[in-house]
mmCIF file with all atom_site columns, C-alpha atoms in Angstrom:
data_model
loop_
_atom_site.group_PDB
_atom_site.id
_atom_site.type_symbol
_atom_site.label_atom_id
_atom_site.label_alt_id
_atom_site.label_comp_id
_atom_site.label_asym_id
_atom_site.label_entity_id
_atom_site.label_seq_id
_atom_site.pdbx_PDB_ins_code
_atom_site.Cartn_x
_atom_site.Cartn_y
_atom_site.Cartn_z
_atom_site.occupancy
_atom_site.B_iso_or_equiv
_atom_site.pdbx_formal_charge
_atom_site.auth_seq_id
_atom_site.auth_comp_id
_atom_site.auth_asym_id
_atom_site.auth_atom_id
_atom_site.pdbx_PDB_model_num
ATOM 1   C CA . UNK A 1 1   ? -36.033 19.711 -9.226  1.00 48.00 ? 1065 UNK A CA 1
ATOM 2   C CA . UNK A 1 2   ? -32.760 20.524 -7.488  1.00 60.00 ? 1066 UNK A CA 1
ATOM 3   C CA . UNK A 1 3   ? -32.602 17.055 -5.914  1.00 55.00 ? 1067 UNK A CA 1
ATOM 4   C CA . UNK A 1 4   ? -33.334 15.456 -9.284  1.00 55.00 ? 1068 UNK A CA 1
ATOM 5   C CA . UNK A 1 5   ? -30.530 17.434 -10.927 1.00 58.00 ? 1069 UNK A CA 1
ATOM 6   C CA . UNK A 1 6   ? -28.185 16.415 -8.131  1.00 57.00 ? 1070 UNK A CA 1
ATOM 7   C CA . UNK A 1 7   ? -29.014 12.731 -8.604  1.00 51.00 ? 1071 UNK A CA 1
ATOM 8   C CA . UNK A 1 8   ? -28.580 13.063 -12.371 1.00 59.00 ? 1072 UNK A CA 1
ATOM 9   C CA . UNK A 1 9   ? -25.222 14.795 -11.934 1.00 61.00 ? 1073 UNK A CA 1
ATOM 10  C CA . UNK A 1 10  ? -24.093 12.184 -9.427  1.00 78.00 ? 1074 UNK A CA 1
ATOM 11  C CA . UNK A 1 11  ? -25.042 9.364  -11.799 1.00 77.00 ? 1075 UNK A CA 1
ATOM 12  C CA . UNK A 1 12  ? -23.230 11.097 -14.643 1.00 78.00 ? 1076 UNK A CA 1
ATOM 13  C CA . UNK A 1 13  ? -20.110 11.485 -12.508 1.00 79.00 ? 1077 UNK A CA 1
ATOM 14  C CA . UNK A 1 14  ? -20.210 7.812  -11.533 1.00 84.00 ? 1078 UNK A CA 1
ATOM 15  C CA . UNK A 1 15  ? -20.577 6.807  -15.170 1.00 81.00 ? 1079 UNK A CA 1
ATOM 16  C CA . UNK A 1 16  ? -17.630 8.996  -16.154 1.00 84.00 ? 1080 UNK A CA 1
ATOM 17  C CA . UNK A 1 17  ? -15.489 7.512  -13.395 1.00 87.00 ? 1081 UNK A CA 1
ATOM 18  C CA . UNK A 1 18  ? -16.510 3.986  -14.402 1.00 87.00 ? 1082 UNK A CA 1
ATOM 19  C CA . UNK A 1 19  ? -15.577 4.707  -18.020 1.00 88.00 ? 1083 UNK A CA 1
ATOM 20  C CA . UNK A 1 20  ? -12.178 6.103  -16.982 1.00 91.00 ? 1084 UNK A CA 1
ATOM 21  C CA . UNK A 1 21  ? -11.459 3.070  -14.824 1.00 92.00 ? 1085 UNK A CA 1
ATOM 22  C CA . UNK A 1 22  ? -12.542 0.738  -17.641 1.00 92.00 ? 1086 UNK A CA 1
ATOM 23  C CA . UNK A 1 23  ? -10.084 2.419  -19.995 1.00 93.00 ? 1087 UNK A CA 1
ATOM 24  C CA . UNK A 1 24  ? -7.251  2.193  -17.456 1.00 94.00 ? 1088 UNK A CA 1
ATOM 25  C CA . UNK A 1 25  ? -8.062  -1.457 -16.701 1.00 92.00 ? 1089 UNK A CA 1
ATOM 26  C CA . UNK A 1 26  ? -8.000  -2.194 -20.423 1.00 92.00 ? 1090 UNK A CA 1
ATOM 27  C CA . UNK A 1 27  ? -4.663  -0.405 -20.829 1.00 92.00 ? 1091 UNK A CA 1
ATOM 28  C CA . UNK A 1 28  ? -3.141  -2.550 -18.090 1.00 90.00 ? 1092 UNK A CA 1
ATOM 29  C CA . UNK A 1 29  ? -4.463  -5.733 -19.712 1.00 91.00 ? 1093 UNK A CA 1
ATOM 30  C CA . UNK A 1 30  ? -3.037  -4.761 -23.090 1.00 90.00 ? 1094 UNK A CA 1
ATOM 31  C CA . UNK A 1 31  ? 0.347   -3.901 -21.603 1.00 88.00 ? 1095 UNK A CA 1
ATOM 32  C CA . UNK A 1 32  ? 0.374   -7.250 -19.815 1.00 83.00 ? 1096 UNK A CA 1
ATOM 33  C CA . UNK A 1 33  ? -0.539  -9.276 -22.904 1.00 83.00 ? 1097 UNK A CA 1
ATOM 34  C CA . UNK A 1 34  ? 1.536   -7.454 -25.508 1.00 74.00 ? 1098 UNK A CA 1
ATOM 35  C CA . UNK A 1 35  ? 4.976   -8.824 -26.337 1.00 68.00 ? 1099 UNK A CA 1
ATOM 36  C CA . UNK A 1 36  ? 6.180   -5.257 -26.813 1.00 68.00 ? 1100 UNK A CA 1
ATOM 37  C CA . UNK A 1 37  ? 4.222   -3.746 -23.878 1.00 66.00 ? 1101 UNK A CA 1
ATOM 38  C CA . UNK A 1 38  ? 2.439   -1.408 -26.287 1.00 78.00 ? 1102 UNK A CA 1
ATOM 39  C CA . UNK A 1 39  ? -1.130  -0.657 -27.337 1.00 87.00 ? 1103 UNK A CA 1
ATOM 40  C CA . UNK A 1 40  ? -2.931  1.422  -29.934 1.00 88.00 ? 1104 UNK A CA 1
ATOM 41  C CA . UNK A 1 41  ? -5.790  3.717  -29.022 1.00 92.00 ? 1105 UNK A CA 1
ATOM 42  C CA . UNK A 1 42  ? -8.112  1.707  -31.272 1.00 93.00 ? 1106 UNK A CA 1
ATOM 43  C CA . UNK A 1 43  ? -7.151  -1.540 -29.546 1.00 92.00 ? 1107 UNK A CA 1
ATOM 44  C CA . UNK A 1 44  ? -7.588  0.182  -26.196 1.00 92.00 ? 1108 UNK A CA 1
ATOM 45  C CA . UNK A 1 45  ? -11.128 1.291  -26.996 1.00 93.00 ? 1109 UNK A CA 1
ATOM 46  C CA . UNK A 1 46  ? -12.032 -2.198 -28.195 1.00 93.00 ? 1110 UNK A CA 1
ATOM 47  C CA . UNK A 1 47  ? -10.545 -3.835 -25.099 1.00 92.00 ? 1111 UNK A CA 1
ATOM 48  C CA . UNK A 1 48  ? -12.417 -1.417 -22.828 1.00 90.00 ? 1112 UNK A CA 1
ATOM 49  C CA . UNK A 1 49  ? -15.696 -1.954 -24.707 1.00 90.00 ? 1113 UNK A CA 1
ATOM 50  C CA . UNK A 1 50  ? -16.134 1.746  -25.431 1.00 90.00 ? 1114 UNK A CA 1
ATOM 51  C CA . UNK A 1 51  ? -16.283 3.902  -28.527 1.00 89.00 ? 1115 UNK A CA 1
ATOM 52  C CA . UNK A 1 52  ? -13.042 4.887  -30.235 1.00 92.00 ? 1116 UNK A CA 1
ATOM 53  C CA . UNK A 1 53  ? -13.256 8.508  -29.091 1.00 91.00 ? 1117 UNK A CA 1
ATOM 54  C CA . UNK A 1 54  ? -14.051 7.691  -25.455 1.00 90.00 ? 1118 UNK A CA 1
ATOM 55  C CA . UNK A 1 55  ? -10.411 7.340  -24.302 1.00 90.00 ? 1119 UNK A CA 1
ATOM 56  C CA . UNK A 1 56  ? -9.615  10.645 -26.014 1.00 91.00 ? 1120 UNK A CA 1
ATOM 57  C CA . UNK A 1 57  ? -12.604 12.337 -24.389 1.00 89.00 ? 1121 UNK A CA 1
ATOM 58  C CA . UNK A 1 58  ? -11.548 11.221 -20.919 1.00 91.00 ? 1122 UNK A CA 1
ATOM 59  C CA . UNK A 1 59  ? -7.777  11.561 -21.166 1.00 90.00 ? 1123 UNK A CA 1
ATOM 60  C CA . UNK A 1 60  ? -6.865  13.473 -24.290 1.00 88.00 ? 1124 UNK A CA 1
ATOM 61  C CA . UNK A 1 61  ? -4.291  10.993 -25.536 1.00 88.00 ? 1125 UNK A CA 1
ATOM 62  C CA . UNK A 1 62  ? -1.977  8.103  -24.810 1.00 89.00 ? 1126 UNK A CA 1
ATOM 63  C CA . UNK A 1 63  ? 0.534   10.129 -22.778 1.00 88.00 ? 1127 UNK A CA 1
ATOM 64  C CA . UNK A 1 64  ? -2.166  11.199 -20.345 1.00 89.00 ? 1128 UNK A CA 1
ATOM 65  C CA . UNK A 1 65  ? -3.348  7.592  -20.042 1.00 92.00 ? 1129 UNK A CA 1
ATOM 66  C CA . UNK A 1 66  ? 0.165   6.475  -19.110 1.00 90.00 ? 1130 UNK A CA 1
ATOM 67  C CA . UNK A 1 67  ? 0.378   9.280  -16.550 1.00 90.00 ? 1131 UNK A CA 1
ATOM 68  C CA . UNK A 1 68  ? -2.971  8.206  -15.101 1.00 92.00 ? 1132 UNK A CA 1
ATOM 69  C CA . UNK A 1 69  ? -1.690  4.627  -14.867 1.00 93.00 ? 1133 UNK A CA 1
ATOM 70  C CA . UNK A 1 70  ? 1.357   5.918  -12.995 1.00 92.00 ? 1134 UNK A CA 1
ATOM 71  C CA . UNK A 1 71  ? -0.856  7.798  -10.538 1.00 93.00 ? 1135 UNK A CA 1
ATOM 72  C CA . UNK A 1 72  ? -2.881  4.625  -10.065 1.00 95.00 ? 1136 UNK A CA 1
ATOM 73  C CA . UNK A 1 73  ? 0.267   2.605  -9.291  1.00 95.00 ? 1137 UNK A CA 1
ATOM 74  C CA . UNK A 1 74  ? 1.436   5.186  -6.754  1.00 96.00 ? 1138 UNK A CA 1
ATOM 75  C CA . UNK A 1 75  ? -2.012  5.100  -5.170  1.00 96.00 ? 1139 UNK A CA 1
ATOM 76  C CA . UNK A 1 76  ? -1.800  1.322  -4.861  1.00 96.00 ? 1140 UNK A CA 1
ATOM 77  C CA . UNK A 1 77  ? 1.576   1.629  -3.154  1.00 97.00 ? 1141 UNK A CA 1
ATOM 78  C CA . UNK A 1 78  ? 0.179   4.112  -0.650  1.00 97.00 ? 1142 UNK A CA 1
ATOM 79  C CA . UNK A 1 79  ? -2.876  1.957  0.031   1.00 96.00 ? 1143 UNK A CA 1
ATOM 80  C CA . UNK A 1 80  ? -0.796  -1.160 0.602   1.00 96.00 ? 1144 UNK A CA 1
ATOM 81  C CA . UNK A 1 81  ? 1.549   0.736  2.907   1.00 96.00 ? 1145 UNK A CA 1
ATOM 82  C CA . UNK A 1 82  ? -1.389  2.024  4.967   1.00 94.00 ? 1146 UNK A CA 1
ATOM 83  C CA . UNK A 1 83  ? -2.983  -1.412 5.167   1.00 94.00 ? 1147 UNK A CA 1
ATOM 84  C CA . UNK A 1 84  ? 0.133   -3.100 6.475   1.00 87.00 ? 1148 UNK A CA 1
ATOM 85  C CA . UNK A 1 85  ? 1.013   -2.233 10.069  1.00 67.00 ? 1149 UNK A CA 1
ATOM 86  C CA . UNK A 1 86  ? 4.145   -0.104 10.125  1.00 74.00 ? 1150 UNK A CA 1
ATOM 87  C CA . UNK A 1 87  ? 5.935   0.243  13.431  1.00 80.00 ? 1151 UNK A CA 1
ATOM 88  C CA . UNK A 1 88  ? 9.099   2.163  14.199  1.00 87.00 ? 1152 UNK A CA 1
ATOM 89  C CA . UNK A 1 89  ? 10.382  5.596  13.298  1.00 90.00 ? 1153 UNK A CA 1
ATOM 90  C CA . UNK A 1 90  ? 10.587  7.326  9.938   1.00 90.00 ? 1154 UNK A CA 1
ATOM 91  C CA . UNK A 1 91  ? 13.706  5.380  8.956   1.00 93.00 ? 1155 UNK A CA 1
ATOM 92  C CA . UNK A 1 92  ? 11.921  2.068  9.492   1.00 94.00 ? 1156 UNK A CA 1
ATOM 93  C CA . UNK A 1 93  ? 8.897   3.352  7.588   1.00 94.00 ? 1157 UNK A CA 1
ATOM 94  C CA . UNK A 1 94  ? 10.891  4.602  4.606   1.00 95.00 ? 1158 UNK A CA 1
ATOM 95  C CA . UNK A 1 95  ? 12.764  1.314  4.310   1.00 96.00 ? 1159 UNK A CA 1
ATOM 96  C CA . UNK A 1 96  ? 9.430   -0.489 4.565   1.00 96.00 ? 1160 UNK A CA 1
ATOM 97  C CA . UNK A 1 97  ? 7.986   1.699  1.803   1.00 97.00 ? 1161 UNK A CA 1
ATOM 98  C CA . UNK A 1 98  ? 10.951  0.795  -0.395  1.00 97.00 ? 1162 UNK A CA 1
ATOM 99  C CA . UNK A 1 99  ? 10.012  -2.851 0.043   1.00 97.00 ? 1163 UNK A CA 1
ATOM 100 C CA . UNK A 1 100 ? 6.284   -2.300 -0.448  1.00 97.00 ? 1164 UNK A CA 1
ATOM 101 C CA . UNK A 1 101 ? 6.772   -0.284 -3.629  1.00 97.00 ? 1165 UNK A CA 1
ATOM 102 C CA . UNK A 1 102 ? 9.260   -2.757 -5.082  1.00 98.00 ? 1166 UNK A CA 1
ATOM 103 C CA . UNK A 1 103 ? 7.148   -5.818 -4.320  1.00 97.00 ? 1167 UNK A CA 1
ATOM 104 C CA . UNK A 1 104 ? 4.084   -4.259 -5.942  1.00 97.00 ? 1168 UNK A CA 1
ATOM 105 C CA . UNK A 1 105 ? 6.008   -3.480 -9.132  1.00 97.00 ? 1169 UNK A CA 1
ATOM 106 C CA . UNK A 1 106 ? 7.350   -7.019 -9.284  1.00 97.00 ? 1170 UNK A CA 1
ATOM 107 C CA . UNK A 1 107 ? 3.825   -8.445 -9.283  1.00 96.00 ? 1171 UNK A CA 1
ATOM 108 C CA . UNK A 1 108 ? 3.318   -7.188 -12.860 1.00 92.00 ? 1172 UNK A CA 1
ATOM 109 C CA . UNK A 1 109 ? 6.763   -6.191 -14.098 1.00 93.00 ? 1173 UNK A CA 1
ATOM 110 C CA . UNK A 1 110 ? 5.869   -6.026 -17.791 1.00 88.00 ? 1174 UNK A CA 1
ATOM 111 C CA . UNK A 1 111 ? 3.047   -3.577 -17.119 1.00 89.00 ? 1175 UNK A CA 1
ATOM 112 C CA . UNK A 1 112 ? 4.903   -1.386 -14.681 1.00 92.00 ? 1176 UNK A CA 1
ATOM 113 C CA . UNK A 1 113 ? 8.122   -1.275 -16.692 1.00 92.00 ? 1177 UNK A CA 1
ATOM 114 C CA . UNK A 1 114 ? 6.079   -0.069 -19.668 1.00 88.00 ? 1178 UNK A CA 1
ATOM 115 C CA . UNK A 1 115 ? 4.305   2.554  -17.579 1.00 90.00 ? 1179 UNK A CA 1
ATOM 116 C CA . UNK A 1 116 ? 7.403   3.937  -15.870 1.00 90.00 ? 1180 UNK A CA 1
ATOM 117 C CA . UNK A 1 117 ? 9.485   3.741  -19.037 1.00 86.00 ? 1181 UNK A CA 1
ATOM 118 C CA . UNK A 1 118 ? 6.891   5.665  -21.036 1.00 83.00 ? 1182 UNK A CA 1
ATOM 119 C CA . UNK A 1 119 ? 6.947   8.494  -18.507 1.00 81.00 ? 1183 UNK A CA 1
ATOM 120 C CA . UNK A 1 120 ? 10.377  9.439  -19.824 1.00 71.00 ? 1184 UNK A CA 1
ATOM 121 C CA . UNK A 1 121 ? 8.976   10.408 -23.211 1.00 67.00 ? 1185 UNK A CA 1
ATOM 122 C CA . UNK A 1 122 ? 8.881   14.069 -24.169 1.00 59.00 ? 1186 UNK A CA 1
ATOM 123 C CA . UNK A 1 123 ? 5.505   15.588 -23.323 1.00 66.00 ? 1187 UNK A CA 1
ATOM 124 C CA . UNK A 1 124 ? 4.080   18.984 -24.312 1.00 67.00 ? 1188 UNK A CA 1
ATOM 125 C CA . UNK A 1 125 ? 3.359   19.709 -20.644 1.00 67.00 ? 1189 UNK A CA 1
ATOM 126 C CA . UNK A 1 126 ? 5.085   18.601 -17.424 1.00 73.00 ? 1190 UNK A CA 1
ATOM 127 C CA . UNK A 1 127 ? 3.496   15.659 -15.656 1.00 78.00 ? 1191 UNK A CA 1
ATOM 128 C CA . UNK A 1 128 ? 2.658   15.457 -11.952 1.00 89.00 ? 1192 UNK A CA 1
ATOM 129 C CA . UNK A 1 129 ? 4.570   12.222 -11.363 1.00 91.00 ? 1193 UNK A CA 1
ATOM 130 C CA . UNK A 1 130 ? 7.309   13.736 -9.200  1.00 92.00 ? 1194 UNK A CA 1
ATOM 131 C CA . UNK A 1 131 ? 4.756   15.507 -7.010  1.00 94.00 ? 1195 UNK A CA 1
ATOM 132 C CA . UNK A 1 132 ? 2.694   12.324 -6.675  1.00 95.00 ? 1196 UNK A CA 1
ATOM 133 C CA . UNK A 1 133 ? 5.776   10.284 -5.811  1.00 95.00 ? 1197 UNK A CA 1
ATOM 134 C CA . UNK A 1 134 ? 6.847   12.923 -3.295  1.00 95.00 ? 1198 UNK A CA 1
ATOM 135 C CA . UNK A 1 135 ? 3.491   12.547 -1.557  1.00 96.00 ? 1199 UNK A CA 1
ATOM 136 C CA . UNK A 1 136 ? 4.076   8.795  -1.353  1.00 96.00 ? 1200 UNK A CA 1
ATOM 137 C CA . UNK A 1 137 ? 7.383   9.281  0.426   1.00 96.00 ? 1201 UNK A CA 1
ATOM 138 C CA . UNK A 1 138 ? 5.898   11.979 2.642   1.00 93.00 ? 1202 UNK A CA 1
ATOM 139 C CA . UNK A 1 139 ? 3.456   9.314  3.816   1.00 94.00 ? 1203 UNK A CA 1
ATOM 140 C CA . UNK A 1 140 ? 6.371   7.031  4.648   1.00 94.00 ? 1204 UNK A CA 1
ATOM 141 C CA . UNK A 1 141 ? 8.288   9.740  6.499   1.00 91.00 ? 1205 UNK A CA 1
ATOM 142 C CA . UNK A 1 142 ? 5.406   10.473 8.847   1.00 87.00 ? 1206 UNK A CA 1
ATOM 143 C CA . UNK A 1 143 ? 6.351   12.926 11.596  1.00 83.00 ? 1207 UNK A CA 1
ATOM 144 C CA . UNK A 1 144 ? 10.099  12.644 10.895  1.00 81.00 ? 1208 UNK A CA 1
ATOM 145 C CA . UNK A 1 145 ? 10.753  10.917 14.199  1.00 76.00 ? 1209 UNK A CA 1
ATOM 146 C CA . UNK A 1 146 ? 14.210  9.409  14.217  1.00 73.00 ? 1210 UNK A CA 1
ATOM 147 C CA . UNK A 1 147 ? 15.919  12.270 12.437  1.00 75.00 ? 1211 UNK A CA 1
ATOM 148 C CA . UNK A 1 148 ? 18.613  14.044 14.396  1.00 70.00 ? 1212 UNK A CA 1
ATOM 149 C CA . UNK A 1 149 ? 19.854  16.879 12.213  1.00 64.00 ? 1213 UNK A CA 1
ATOM 150 C CA . UNK A 1 150 ? 18.534  19.739 10.093  1.00 70.00 ? 1214 UNK A CA 1
ATOM 151 C CA . UNK A 1 151 ? 14.875  18.877 10.442  1.00 68.00 ? 1215 UNK A CA 1
ATOM 152 C CA . UNK A 1 152 ? 13.858  22.048 8.617   1.00 70.00 ? 1216 UNK A CA 1
ATOM 153 C CA . UNK A 1 153 ? 15.832  20.925 5.575   1.00 73.00 ? 1217 UNK A CA 1
ATOM 154 C CA . UNK A 1 154 ? 14.449  17.410 5.929   1.00 73.00 ? 1218 UNK A CA 1
ATOM 155 C CA . UNK A 1 155 ? 10.854  18.623 5.933   1.00 71.00 ? 1219 UNK A CA 1
ATOM 156 C CA . UNK A 1 156 ? 11.347  20.486 2.688   1.00 74.00 ? 1220 UNK A CA 1
ATOM 157 C CA . UNK A 1 157 ? 13.605  18.129 0.790   1.00 89.00 ? 1221 UNK A CA 1
ATOM 158 C CA . UNK A 1 158 ? 13.650  14.522 1.974   1.00 93.00 ? 1222 UNK A CA 1
ATOM 159 C CA . UNK A 1 159 ? 10.481  13.261 0.297   1.00 93.00 ? 1223 UNK A CA 1
ATOM 160 C CA . UNK A 1 160 ? 11.430  14.831 -3.031  1.00 95.00 ? 1224 UNK A CA 1
ATOM 161 C CA . UNK A 1 161 ? 14.924  13.324 -2.895  1.00 96.00 ? 1225 UNK A CA 1
ATOM 162 C CA . UNK A 1 162 ? 13.570  9.906  -1.935  1.00 97.00 ? 1226 UNK A CA 1
ATOM 163 C CA . UNK A 1 163 ? 11.300  10.109 -4.978  1.00 97.00 ? 1227 UNK A CA 1
ATOM 164 C CA . UNK A 1 164 ? 14.256  10.925 -7.226  1.00 97.00 ? 1228 UNK A CA 1
ATOM 165 C CA . UNK A 1 165 ? 16.317  8.065  -5.815  1.00 97.00 ? 1229 UNK A CA 1
ATOM 166 C CA . UNK A 1 166 ? 13.524  5.537  -6.295  1.00 98.00 ? 1230 UNK A CA 1
ATOM 167 C CA . UNK A 1 167 ? 12.895  6.716  -9.843  1.00 96.00 ? 1231 UNK A CA 1
ATOM 168 C CA . UNK A 1 168 ? 16.598  6.237  -10.564 1.00 96.00 ? 1232 UNK A CA 1
ATOM 169 C CA . UNK A 1 169 ? 16.395  2.639  -9.343  1.00 97.00 ? 1233 UNK A CA 1
ATOM 170 C CA . UNK A 1 170 ? 13.425  2.039  -11.615 1.00 96.00 ? 1234 UNK A CA 1
ATOM 171 C CA . UNK A 1 171 ? 15.288  3.446  -14.616 1.00 95.00 ? 1235 UNK A CA 1
ATOM 172 C CA . UNK A 1 172 ? 18.127  0.948  -14.165 1.00 96.00 ? 1236 UNK A CA 1
ATOM 173 C CA . UNK A 1 173 ? 15.603  -1.833 -13.492 1.00 97.00 ? 1237 UNK A CA 1
ATOM 174 C CA . UNK A 1 174 ? 13.796  -1.083 -16.745 1.00 94.00 ? 1238 UNK A CA 1
ATOM 175 C CA . UNK A 1 175 ? 17.142  -1.090 -18.558 1.00 93.00 ? 1239 UNK A CA 1
ATOM 176 C CA . UNK A 1 176 ? 17.919  -4.532 -17.143 1.00 94.00 ? 1240 UNK A CA 1
ATOM 177 C CA . UNK A 1 177 ? 20.885  -3.354 -15.062 1.00 96.00 ? 1241 UNK A CA 1
ATOM 178 C CA . UNK A 1 178 ? 19.043  -4.042 -11.801 1.00 97.00 ? 1242 UNK A CA 1
ATOM 179 C CA . UNK A 1 179 ? 17.435  -7.483 -11.700 1.00 96.00 ? 1243 UNK A CA 1
ATOM 180 C CA . UNK A 1 180 ? 14.010  -8.244 -10.284 1.00 97.00 ? 1244 UNK A CA 1
ATOM 181 C CA . UNK A 1 181 ? 15.709  -9.970 -7.375  1.00 96.00 ? 1245 UNK A CA 1
ATOM 182 C CA . UNK A 1 182 ? 17.829  -6.913 -6.592  1.00 98.00 ? 1246 UNK A CA 1
ATOM 183 C CA . UNK A 1 183 ? 15.178  -4.214 -7.011  1.00 98.00 ? 1247 UNK A CA 1
ATOM 184 C CA . UNK A 1 184 ? 14.076  -4.096 -3.369  1.00 98.00 ? 1248 UNK A CA 1
ATOM 185 C CA . UNK A 1 185 ? 17.682  -4.021 -2.137  1.00 98.00 ? 1249 UNK A CA 1
ATOM 186 C CA . UNK A 1 186 ? 18.561  -1.269 -4.606  1.00 98.00 ? 1250 UNK A CA 1
ATOM 187 C CA . UNK A 1 187 ? 15.548  0.801  -3.555  1.00 98.00 ? 1251 UNK A CA 1
ATOM 188 C CA . UNK A 1 188 ? 16.350  0.358  0.132   1.00 98.00 ? 1252 UNK A CA 1
ATOM 189 C CA . UNK A 1 189 ? 20.007  1.287  -0.421  1.00 98.00 ? 1253 UNK A CA 1
ATOM 190 C CA . UNK A 1 190 ? 18.990  4.414  -2.325  1.00 98.00 ? 1254 UNK A CA 1
ATOM 191 C CA . UNK A 1 191 ? 16.565  5.451  0.417   1.00 98.00 ? 1255 UNK A CA 1
ATOM 192 C CA . UNK A 1 192 ? 19.160  4.749  3.108   1.00 98.00 ? 1256 UNK A CA 1
ATOM 193 C CA . UNK A 1 193 ? 21.678  6.944  1.283   1.00 97.00 ? 1257 UNK A CA 1
ATOM 194 C CA . UNK A 1 194 ? 19.227  9.851  1.298   1.00 95.00 ? 1258 UNK A CA 1
ATOM 195 C CA . UNK A 1 195 ? 18.417  9.372  4.993   1.00 94.00 ? 1259 UNK A CA 1
ATOM 196 C CA . UNK A 1 196 ? 21.994  8.899  6.188   1.00 93.00 ? 1260 UNK A CA 1
ATOM 197 C CA . UNK A 1 197 ? 22.873  12.563 6.546   1.00 87.00 ? 1261 UNK A CA 1
ATOM 198 C CA . UNK A 1 198 ? 19.852  13.209 8.767   1.00 88.00 ? 1262 UNK A CA 1
ATOM 199 C CA . UNK A 1 199 ? 20.033  10.122 10.994  1.00 89.00 ? 1263 UNK A CA 1
ATOM 200 C CA . UNK A 1 200 ? 21.191  9.998  14.584  1.00 87.00 ? 1264 UNK A CA 1
ATOM 201 C CA . UNK A 1 201 ? 24.304  8.045  15.518  1.00 88.00 ? 1265 UNK A CA 1
ATOM 202 C CA . UNK A 1 202 ? 22.254  5.128  16.828  1.00 91.00 ? 1266 UNK A CA 1
ATOM 203 C CA . UNK A 1 203 ? 20.537  4.665  13.445  1.00 92.00 ? 1267 UNK A CA 1
ATOM 204 C CA . UNK A 1 204 ? 23.501  5.083  11.122  1.00 93.00 ? 1268 UNK A CA 1
ATOM 205 C CA . UNK A 1 205 ? 24.623  1.479  11.510  1.00 96.00 ? 1269 UNK A CA 1
ATOM 206 C CA . UNK A 1 206 ? 21.393  0.124  10.022  1.00 96.00 ? 1270 UNK A CA 1
ATOM 207 C CA . UNK A 1 207 ? 21.528  2.587  7.153   1.00 97.00 ? 1271 UNK A CA 1
ATOM 208 C CA . UNK A 1 208 ? 25.155  1.802  6.359   1.00 98.00 ? 1272 UNK A CA 1
ATOM 209 C CA . UNK A 1 209 ? 24.380  -1.932 6.358   1.00 98.00 ? 1273 UNK A CA 1
ATOM 210 C CA . UNK A 1 210 ? 21.445  -1.324 4.020   1.00 98.00 ? 1274 UNK A CA 1
ATOM 211 C CA . UNK A 1 211 ? 23.607  0.710  1.656   1.00 98.00 ? 1275 UNK A CA 1
ATOM 212 C CA . UNK A 1 212 ? 26.323  -1.947 1.658   1.00 98.00 ? 1276 UNK A CA 1
ATOM 213 C CA . UNK A 1 213 ? 23.753  -4.636 0.837   1.00 97.00 ? 1277 UNK A CA 1
ATOM 214 C CA . UNK A 1 214 ? 22.619  -2.822 -2.300  1.00 97.00 ? 1278 UNK A CA 1
ATOM 215 C CA . UNK A 1 215 ? 23.609  -4.180 -5.717  1.00 95.00 ? 1279 UNK A CA 1
ATOM 216 C CA . UNK A 1 216 ? 26.538  -2.753 -7.647  1.00 91.00 ? 1280 UNK A CA 1
ATOM 217 C CA . UNK A 1 217 ? 26.632  -2.108 -11.398 1.00 89.00 ? 1281 UNK A CA 1
ATOM 218 C CA . UNK A 1 218 ? 28.509  -4.481 -13.630 1.00 78.00 ? 1282 UNK A CA 1
ATOM 219 C CA . UNK A 1 219 ? 32.065  -3.503 -14.461 1.00 72.00 ? 1283 UNK A CA 1
ATOM 220 C CA . UNK A 1 220 ? 32.465  -1.515 -17.666 1.00 70.00 ? 1284 UNK A CA 1
ATOM 221 C CA . UNK A 1 221 ? 34.309  -3.590 -20.228 1.00 67.00 ? 1285 UNK A CA 1
ATOM 222 C CA . UNK A 1 222 ? 37.008  -2.237 -22.463 1.00 59.00 ? 1286 UNK A CA 1
#
């Protein structure tokens, strides 16, 4: 009886996970196909092939769906980073992560702009996006090899600050102030700026070059 219950529970869990993934897949398709990068919950249920209440049962509402899509994107970035051989110290790895994350977003810019842009909406409860993004940059930092100063501060703060810098780049990208072609350079320059204060003398040259190569905002008219 116990084994039977376990199998039943396992099947139920798999079905729930499959339904969640179907809803998220459908949300991505709707964001990709919509001229306004929007979707209604009714259209979402129809696209996913589930009942109208199913997305609500699994996520609670549209805000939670967008947050789940964000977590999915961050997970894809981490997976791609792990799958691609990354040599060098933490500085090399962070700059590589900037490129990996940017290139993934540029594969489906309409979808990812809608997802990231929607995260800025007022929500009744704080999201976990910053924490999830911090974990992504913690992965890139590795064992902090290559840092010369204040390692204790670096351990506690670097990943969080890298996450903030990258999110800032995405905000200007969504607003059209950073072009698709400049996104990777902007992300790398932001990451290099965060790392600069912790880098040894032999690594500062690379970071300064990366910062200098980043795009600049257009001049303010008037």
